[in-house]
Protein backbone atom coordinates (compact mmCIF):
# COMPACT_ATOMS: atom_id res chain seq x y z
CA SER A 1 -108.34 52.59 83.84
CA GLU A 2 -111.98 51.99 84.29
CA GLN A 3 -113.86 50.07 81.72
CA THR A 4 -117.61 49.70 81.27
CA LEU A 5 -118.84 46.52 79.76
CA TYR A 6 -122.28 46.15 78.30
CA ALA A 7 -124.09 42.86 77.80
CA HIS A 8 -125.74 42.67 74.44
CA TRP A 9 -127.95 39.85 73.19
CA ASN A 10 -130.40 39.29 70.42
CA VAL A 11 -133.72 37.55 70.74
CA ASN A 12 -134.14 34.91 68.08
CA GLN A 13 -136.91 35.53 65.61
CA TYR A 14 -138.97 32.83 63.94
CA THR A 15 -141.42 32.68 61.06
CA ILE A 16 -144.96 31.42 61.47
CA THR A 17 -146.38 30.42 58.07
CA PHE A 18 -150.12 30.10 57.51
CA ASN A 19 -151.54 27.37 55.34
CA VAL A 20 -155.04 26.05 54.47
CA ASN A 21 -156.26 22.43 54.45
CA ASN A 22 -158.00 22.96 51.09
CA ALA A 23 -157.57 26.05 48.90
CA GLU A 24 -160.93 25.33 47.22
CA TYR A 25 -162.68 25.86 50.57
CA GLY A 26 -161.01 29.03 51.85
CA SER A 27 -157.92 31.19 52.08
CA ILE A 28 -155.78 33.28 54.43
CA THR A 29 -156.22 37.04 54.27
CA GLY A 30 -154.02 39.58 55.98
CA GLN A 31 -150.61 38.07 56.76
CA THR A 32 -149.68 34.76 55.15
CA SER A 33 -146.57 34.61 57.34
CA ILE A 34 -145.46 36.51 60.44
CA THR A 35 -141.94 36.87 61.82
CA ALA A 36 -141.90 37.34 65.60
CA ASP A 37 -139.58 37.10 68.58
CA TYR A 38 -139.19 33.85 70.45
CA GLY A 39 -141.82 33.70 73.21
CA SER A 40 -144.29 36.10 71.51
CA THR A 41 -147.88 35.28 72.40
CA ILE A 42 -150.06 33.63 69.76
CA SER A 43 -153.62 34.87 70.27
CA VAL A 44 -156.54 33.03 68.65
CA ALA A 45 -160.00 34.61 68.37
CA SER A 46 -162.15 32.32 66.21
CA ASN A 47 -160.83 32.65 62.64
CA VAL A 48 -158.23 35.38 63.46
CA ILE A 49 -154.71 34.79 64.79
CA THR A 50 -152.68 37.71 66.15
CA ILE A 51 -148.91 37.54 66.72
CA ALA A 52 -146.80 40.61 67.54
CA GLY A 53 -149.60 42.94 66.44
CA LYS A 54 -150.01 41.30 63.03
CA GLN A 55 -153.07 39.29 62.01
CA ALA A 56 -153.89 36.37 59.76
CA THR A 57 -157.55 35.68 59.03
CA ALA A 58 -159.02 32.40 57.80
CA THR A 59 -161.69 33.35 55.27
CA PRO A 60 -164.04 30.67 53.91
CA LYS A 61 -165.06 30.74 50.26
CA THR A 62 -168.40 32.41 49.52
CA ASN A 63 -171.34 30.00 49.71
CA THR A 64 -172.88 28.84 46.46
CA ALA A 65 -176.25 27.32 45.61
CA GLN A 66 -174.58 23.92 46.00
CA TYR A 67 -172.13 24.30 48.91
CA ILE A 68 -171.73 25.94 52.31
CA TYR A 69 -168.13 26.77 53.25
CA ALA A 70 -167.08 27.33 56.85
CA PHE A 71 -163.98 27.83 58.96
CA ALA A 72 -163.62 24.88 61.36
CA ASN A 73 -160.44 25.49 63.40
CA TRP A 74 -156.70 26.09 63.42
CA SER A 75 -154.22 23.25 63.76
CA GLY A 76 -150.57 23.53 64.80
CA VAL A 77 -151.17 26.47 67.15
CA THR A 78 -149.02 26.85 70.26
CA ALA A 79 -149.43 29.42 73.05
CA THR A 80 -146.19 31.21 72.16
CA VAL A 81 -143.68 31.37 69.33
CA LEU A 82 -141.16 28.58 69.93
CA GLY A 83 -139.63 28.21 66.49
CA ASP A 84 -140.46 28.24 62.80
CA THR A 85 -144.00 26.87 62.60
CA THR A 86 -146.77 26.22 60.11
CA ILE A 87 -150.32 26.85 61.31
CA THR A 88 -153.15 25.45 59.19
CA ALA A 89 -156.62 26.94 58.79
CA ASN A 90 -159.10 24.08 58.43
CA PHE A 91 -162.23 24.66 56.36
CA THR A 92 -165.26 22.47 55.70
CA ARG A 93 -167.60 22.20 52.76
CA THR A 94 -171.09 20.78 53.09
CA TYR A 95 -173.97 20.54 50.68
CA GLU A 96 -176.49 23.36 50.82
CA GLN A 97 -179.82 21.96 51.95
CA TYR A 98 -183.20 23.01 50.65
CA THR A 99 -186.70 22.51 52.00
CA VAL A 100 -188.93 20.15 50.04
CA THR A 101 -192.60 20.69 50.93
CA PHE A 102 -195.37 18.23 50.07
CA VAL A 103 -198.98 19.31 49.63
CA SER A 104 -202.21 17.72 48.47
CA ASN A 105 -204.18 19.09 45.55
CA ASN A 106 -207.30 18.61 47.72
CA THR A 107 -207.04 17.64 51.40
CA ASN A 108 -210.57 16.19 51.26
CA TYR A 109 -209.31 13.65 48.69
CA GLY A 110 -206.01 12.67 50.30
CA ARG A 111 -202.95 13.67 52.29
CA VAL A 112 -199.18 13.17 52.38
CA SER A 113 -197.36 11.24 55.12
CA VAL A 114 -194.55 13.83 55.46
CA VAL A 115 -195.19 17.52 54.83
CA SER A 116 -191.55 18.67 54.54
CA PHE A 117 -187.91 17.77 54.96
CA LYS A 118 -184.47 19.08 54.02
CA ALA A 119 -182.62 17.64 51.03
CA ASP A 120 -179.06 18.20 49.83
CA TYR A 121 -178.46 20.20 46.69
CA GLY A 122 -178.35 17.83 43.73
CA SER A 123 -180.45 15.09 45.36
CA THR A 124 -182.37 13.15 42.72
CA ILE A 125 -186.14 12.85 42.98
CA TYR A 126 -187.36 9.26 42.60
CA VAL A 127 -191.05 8.51 42.07
CA GLU A 128 -192.52 5.05 42.42
CA ASP A 129 -196.31 5.19 42.28
CA SER A 130 -197.51 6.95 45.45
CA ILE A 131 -194.03 7.07 47.10
CA ILE A 132 -191.56 9.84 46.40
CA THR A 133 -187.98 9.49 47.63
CA ILE A 134 -185.32 12.21 47.81
CA GLY A 135 -182.02 11.24 49.42
CA ALA A 136 -182.76 9.27 52.59
CA ASN A 137 -186.24 10.79 52.99
CA TYR A 138 -189.59 9.96 51.49
CA SER A 139 -193.25 10.92 51.52
CA LEU A 140 -196.26 8.77 50.75
CA ALA A 141 -199.48 9.95 49.09
CA ILE A 142 -202.42 8.54 51.07
CA PRO A 143 -205.91 8.75 49.54
CA THR A 144 -208.90 9.36 51.79
CA GLU A 145 -210.76 6.20 52.73
CA ASP A 146 -213.57 5.36 50.31
CA THR A 147 -217.12 6.08 51.40
CA ALA A 148 -220.45 4.63 50.29
CA GLN A 149 -220.73 7.57 47.86
CA TYR A 150 -217.13 8.20 46.67
CA ASP A 151 -213.92 6.40 45.71
CA TYR A 152 -210.62 8.24 46.30
CA ALA A 153 -207.38 7.52 44.52
CA PHE A 154 -203.86 8.90 44.13
CA SER A 155 -203.22 9.88 40.49
CA SER A 156 -199.80 11.58 40.18
CA TRP A 157 -197.13 13.90 41.60
CA SER A 158 -196.65 17.42 40.20
CA ASN A 159 -193.25 19.18 40.14
CA ALA A 160 -191.56 15.88 41.01
CA SER A 161 -188.77 15.36 38.50
CA GLY A 162 -185.08 16.16 38.22
CA THR A 163 -182.90 17.16 41.15
CA ILE A 164 -183.14 19.54 44.10
CA THR A 165 -181.48 22.89 43.34
CA ALA A 166 -183.70 25.21 45.42
CA ASN A 167 -186.66 25.05 47.80
CA ARG A 168 -189.43 23.09 46.11
CA THR A 169 -193.12 22.31 46.62
CA ILE A 170 -194.34 18.96 45.28
CA THR A 171 -198.05 18.26 44.94
CA ALA A 172 -199.74 14.90 45.43
CA ASN A 173 -202.73 14.77 43.10
CA PHE A 174 -205.80 12.85 44.20
CA THR A 175 -209.10 12.15 42.47
CA GLN A 176 -212.62 11.62 43.71
CA SER A 177 -215.15 9.61 41.72
CA VAL A 178 -218.77 8.77 42.40
CA LYS A 179 -219.20 5.13 43.27
CA GLN A 180 -221.05 3.09 40.71
CA TYR A 181 -223.50 0.41 41.79
CA THR A 182 -225.17 -2.26 39.69
CA VAL A 183 -228.91 -2.38 39.97
CA LYS A 184 -230.48 -5.69 39.00
CA PHE A 185 -234.20 -6.00 38.56
CA GLU A 186 -235.85 -9.29 39.39
CA SER A 187 -239.40 -10.33 39.29
CA ASN A 188 -240.94 -11.98 42.34
CA ASN A 189 -243.33 -13.95 40.11
CA SER A 190 -242.05 -15.51 36.93
CA SER A 191 -245.56 -15.96 35.51
CA TYR A 192 -245.87 -12.21 35.00
CA GLY A 193 -242.70 -11.91 32.97
CA THR A 194 -239.23 -10.92 33.61
């Protein structure tokens, strides 16, 4: 009697689990785990991984006034499914930066050494006379050079207290004053009086 034999085998399936480096910075949307056959291709396109037609997406937290959240990369990724694996989405968090602009109340009376720079959210504003420091940056208020008619001086900073929480313009206030001279009257002949 004739007999037909059939070979039958199963392909092993494995589970790929998705994880995040910091849940406060981002999450996985779509599939949080995917079961796929051994040898299935793992396709990475930026923040999206596709395996066996299923997708997992690394989604950074929404930016706030203080922080910027971003997807950095995946770690633990192989080209194909080789066994049970954990793949981690890595996110970063950096301080939001704001532009601090420096102006003069009157450019004829004085100027600032730096007109703008970026400062991290929450940076404290320090004022010491004509120097203002925010983070690692500073600006100096520089009065115009005195003339025979006028004296120029730095008087104060406006809008220069607290911390940086948004774009800010800080004003260097300068003054101009008429020079004062002493006039002394002398007689060229003391016999006529003084």
